[in-house]
Coordinates of C-alpha atoms in Angstrom, one line a residue:
X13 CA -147.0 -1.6 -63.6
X14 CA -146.2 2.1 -63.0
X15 CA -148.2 4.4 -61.1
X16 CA -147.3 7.9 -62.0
X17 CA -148.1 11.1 -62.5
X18 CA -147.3 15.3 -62.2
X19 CA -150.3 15.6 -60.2
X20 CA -148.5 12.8 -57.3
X21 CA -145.7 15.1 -56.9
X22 CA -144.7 16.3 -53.2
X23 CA -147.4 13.5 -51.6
X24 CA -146.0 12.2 -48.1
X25 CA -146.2 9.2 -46.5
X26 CA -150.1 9.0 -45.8
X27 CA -150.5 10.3 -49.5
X28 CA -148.8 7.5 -51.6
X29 CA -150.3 4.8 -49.6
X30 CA -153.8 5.5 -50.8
X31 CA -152.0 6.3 -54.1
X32 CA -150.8 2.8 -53.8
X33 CA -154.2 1.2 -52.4
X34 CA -156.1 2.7 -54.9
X35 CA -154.1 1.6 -57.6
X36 CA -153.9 -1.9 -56.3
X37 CA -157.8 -1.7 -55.8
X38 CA -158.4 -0.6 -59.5
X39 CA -156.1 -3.9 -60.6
X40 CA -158.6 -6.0 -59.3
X41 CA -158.3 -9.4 -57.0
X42 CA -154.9 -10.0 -55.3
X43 CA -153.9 -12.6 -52.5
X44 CA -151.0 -11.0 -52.0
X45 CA -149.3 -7.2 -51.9
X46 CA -145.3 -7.5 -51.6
X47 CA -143.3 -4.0 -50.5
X48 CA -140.4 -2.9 -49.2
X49 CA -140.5 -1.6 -46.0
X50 CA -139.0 2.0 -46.9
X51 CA -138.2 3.6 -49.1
X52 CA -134.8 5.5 -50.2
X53 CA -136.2 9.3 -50.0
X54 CA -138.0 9.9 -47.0
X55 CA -137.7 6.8 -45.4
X56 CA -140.7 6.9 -43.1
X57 CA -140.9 3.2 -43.1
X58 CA -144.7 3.6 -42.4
X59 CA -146.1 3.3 -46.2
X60 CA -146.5 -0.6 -46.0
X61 CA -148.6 0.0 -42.1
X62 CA -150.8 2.7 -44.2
X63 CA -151.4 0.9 -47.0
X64 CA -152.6 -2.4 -45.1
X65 CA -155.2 -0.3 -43.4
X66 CA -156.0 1.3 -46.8
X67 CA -156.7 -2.2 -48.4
X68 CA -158.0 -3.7 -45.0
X69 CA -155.5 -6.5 -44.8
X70 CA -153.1 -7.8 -42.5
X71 CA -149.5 -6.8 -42.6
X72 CA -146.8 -8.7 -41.9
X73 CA -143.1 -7.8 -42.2
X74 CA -139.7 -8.6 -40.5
X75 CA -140.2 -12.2 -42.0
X76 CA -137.5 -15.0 -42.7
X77 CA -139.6 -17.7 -43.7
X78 CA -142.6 -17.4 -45.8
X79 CA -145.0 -20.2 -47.4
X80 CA -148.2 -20.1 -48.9
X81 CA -150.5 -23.2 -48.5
X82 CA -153.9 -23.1 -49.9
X83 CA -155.4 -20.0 -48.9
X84 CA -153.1 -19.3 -45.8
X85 CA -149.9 -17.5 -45.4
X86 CA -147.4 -19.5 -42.9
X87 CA -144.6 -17.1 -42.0
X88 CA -141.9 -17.0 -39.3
X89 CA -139.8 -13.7 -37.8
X90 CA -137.4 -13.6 -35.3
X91 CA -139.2 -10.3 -33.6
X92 CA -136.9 -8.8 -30.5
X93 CA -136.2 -11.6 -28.5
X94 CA -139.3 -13.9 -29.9
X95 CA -139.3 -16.4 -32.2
X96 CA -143.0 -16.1 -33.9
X97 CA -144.9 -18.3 -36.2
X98 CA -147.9 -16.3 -37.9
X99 CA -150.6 -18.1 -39.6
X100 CA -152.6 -15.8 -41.7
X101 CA -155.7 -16.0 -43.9
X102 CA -155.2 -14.4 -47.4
X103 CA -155.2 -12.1 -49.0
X104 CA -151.9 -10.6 -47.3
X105 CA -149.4 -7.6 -47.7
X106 CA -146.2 -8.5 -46.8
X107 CA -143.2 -5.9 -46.5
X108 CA -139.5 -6.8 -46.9
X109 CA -136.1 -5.8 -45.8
X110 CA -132.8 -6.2 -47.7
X111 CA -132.1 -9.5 -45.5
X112 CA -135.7 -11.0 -46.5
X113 CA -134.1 -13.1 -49.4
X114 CA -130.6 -13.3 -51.6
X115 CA -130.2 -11.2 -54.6
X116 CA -129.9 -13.1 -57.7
X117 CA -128.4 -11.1 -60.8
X118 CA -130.8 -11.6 -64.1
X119 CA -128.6 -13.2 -67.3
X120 CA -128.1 -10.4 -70.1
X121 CA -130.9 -11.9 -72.1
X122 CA -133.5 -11.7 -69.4
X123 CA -132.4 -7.8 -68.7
X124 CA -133.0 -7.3 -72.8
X125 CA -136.3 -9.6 -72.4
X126 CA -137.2 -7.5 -69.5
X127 CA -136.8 -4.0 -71.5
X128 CA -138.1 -4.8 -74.2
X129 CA -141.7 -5.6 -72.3
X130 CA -144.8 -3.0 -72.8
X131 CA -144.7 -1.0 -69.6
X132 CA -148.4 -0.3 -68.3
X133 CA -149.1 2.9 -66.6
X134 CA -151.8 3.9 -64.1
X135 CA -152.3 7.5 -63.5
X136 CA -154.5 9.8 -61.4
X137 CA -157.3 9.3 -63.8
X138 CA -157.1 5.4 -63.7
X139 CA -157.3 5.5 -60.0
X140 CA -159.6 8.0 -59.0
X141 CA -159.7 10.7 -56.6
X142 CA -159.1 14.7 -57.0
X143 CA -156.6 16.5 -57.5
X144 CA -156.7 18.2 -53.8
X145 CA -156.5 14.7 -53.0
X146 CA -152.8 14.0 -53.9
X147 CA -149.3 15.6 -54.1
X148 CA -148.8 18.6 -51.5
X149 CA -152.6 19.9 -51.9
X150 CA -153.9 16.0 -50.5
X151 CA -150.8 15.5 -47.4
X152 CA -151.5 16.5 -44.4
X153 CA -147.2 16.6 -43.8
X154 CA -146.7 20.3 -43.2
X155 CA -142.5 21.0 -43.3
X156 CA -142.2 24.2 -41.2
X157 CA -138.5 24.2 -41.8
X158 CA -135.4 22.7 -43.0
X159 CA -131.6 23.4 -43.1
X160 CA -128.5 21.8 -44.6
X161 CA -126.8 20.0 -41.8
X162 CA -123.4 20.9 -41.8
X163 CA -120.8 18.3 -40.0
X164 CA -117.7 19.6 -38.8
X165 CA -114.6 17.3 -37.9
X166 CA -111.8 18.3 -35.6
X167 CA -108.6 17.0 -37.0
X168 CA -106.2 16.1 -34.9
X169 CA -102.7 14.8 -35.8
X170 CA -101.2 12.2 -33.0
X171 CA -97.5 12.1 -33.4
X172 CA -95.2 9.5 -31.4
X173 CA -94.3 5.9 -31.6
X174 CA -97.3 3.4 -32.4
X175 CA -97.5 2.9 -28.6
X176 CA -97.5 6.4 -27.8
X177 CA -100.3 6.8 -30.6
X178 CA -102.4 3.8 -29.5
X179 CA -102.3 5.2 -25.6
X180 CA -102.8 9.0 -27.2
X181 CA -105.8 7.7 -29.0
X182 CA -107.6 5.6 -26.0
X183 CA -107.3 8.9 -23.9
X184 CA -109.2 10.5 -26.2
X185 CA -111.5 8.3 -26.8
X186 CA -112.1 7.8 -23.2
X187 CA -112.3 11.8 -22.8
X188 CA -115.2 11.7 -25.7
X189 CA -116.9 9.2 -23.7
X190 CA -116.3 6.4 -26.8
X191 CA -114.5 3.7 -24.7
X192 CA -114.8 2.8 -21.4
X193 CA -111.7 0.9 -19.7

């Protein structure tokens, strides 16, 4: 499933999680949502929060362990410095990290197989709304400014024996307040 279309363009954060709730909502029943928790272009990291209050469902995220039994999610998460066992009642979103589980690479056939599949597509019309109500018309994210950030590296050339270097560098360091000793 693909949700997509022009009028989505420029929607923030808020935005593309009722995008993403309604579309959900127009697919029908569902016991369980699975996201990512952020995403590679804004990274707000807040989509999966909105979009569990949008579908009025608990969130869970952060997880390491996750079974389903019946109509109940069992999941653990090391959370700071607690070790916590949820128990949840279904239906559930649940958002993942890159350490949530181990990537397995699909076989050449499956990739083919994969491709070759009918792609469905829902699009503003499927879902509802207005057009005021998405894109840069619908967010309520107003950018007052932006500039291109612009590093600048001093270079600085230590010459001297590898001791001489090594001590050269520490002092630096230490003058930089990098190292402490």
């Amino acid at each position: 499933m693909l949700v997509t279309d022009p009028r989505f363009a420029g929607s923030d954060a808020w935005v593309t999680a009722k995008i993403l709730g309604r579309a959900i909502g127009a697919l029908g029943r569902f016991d369980v949502v699975l996201t990512g928790t952020e995403s590679v272009d804004g990274n707000t990291s807040i989509v999966p929060f909105q979009l569990s209050e949008a579908l009025d469902i608990p969130l869970l995220s952060q997880l390491h362990r996750i079974d389903i039994e019946g109509a109940t999610v069992l999941a653990e998460r090391l959370y700071g410095h607690e070790y916590q066992r949820i128990s949840v009642a279904l239906p559930v979103l649940i958002a993942v990290n890159r350490e949530a589980n181990t990537v397995r690479f699909p076989a050449l056939g499956d990739i083919k197989t994969a491709y070759e599949m009918p792609l469905e597509r829902l699009t503003m019309d499927d879902i509802g709304g207005e057009e005021s109500d998405y894109g840069l018309r619908g967010s309520p994210t107003v950018v007052v400014d932006s500039e291109v950030f612009k590093h600048r590296r001093k270079r600085e050339v230590i010459e001297g024996t590898t001791a001489e270097k090594a001590g050269k560098l520490a002092d630096i360091l230490k003058k930089h307040d990098i190292i402490r000793f």
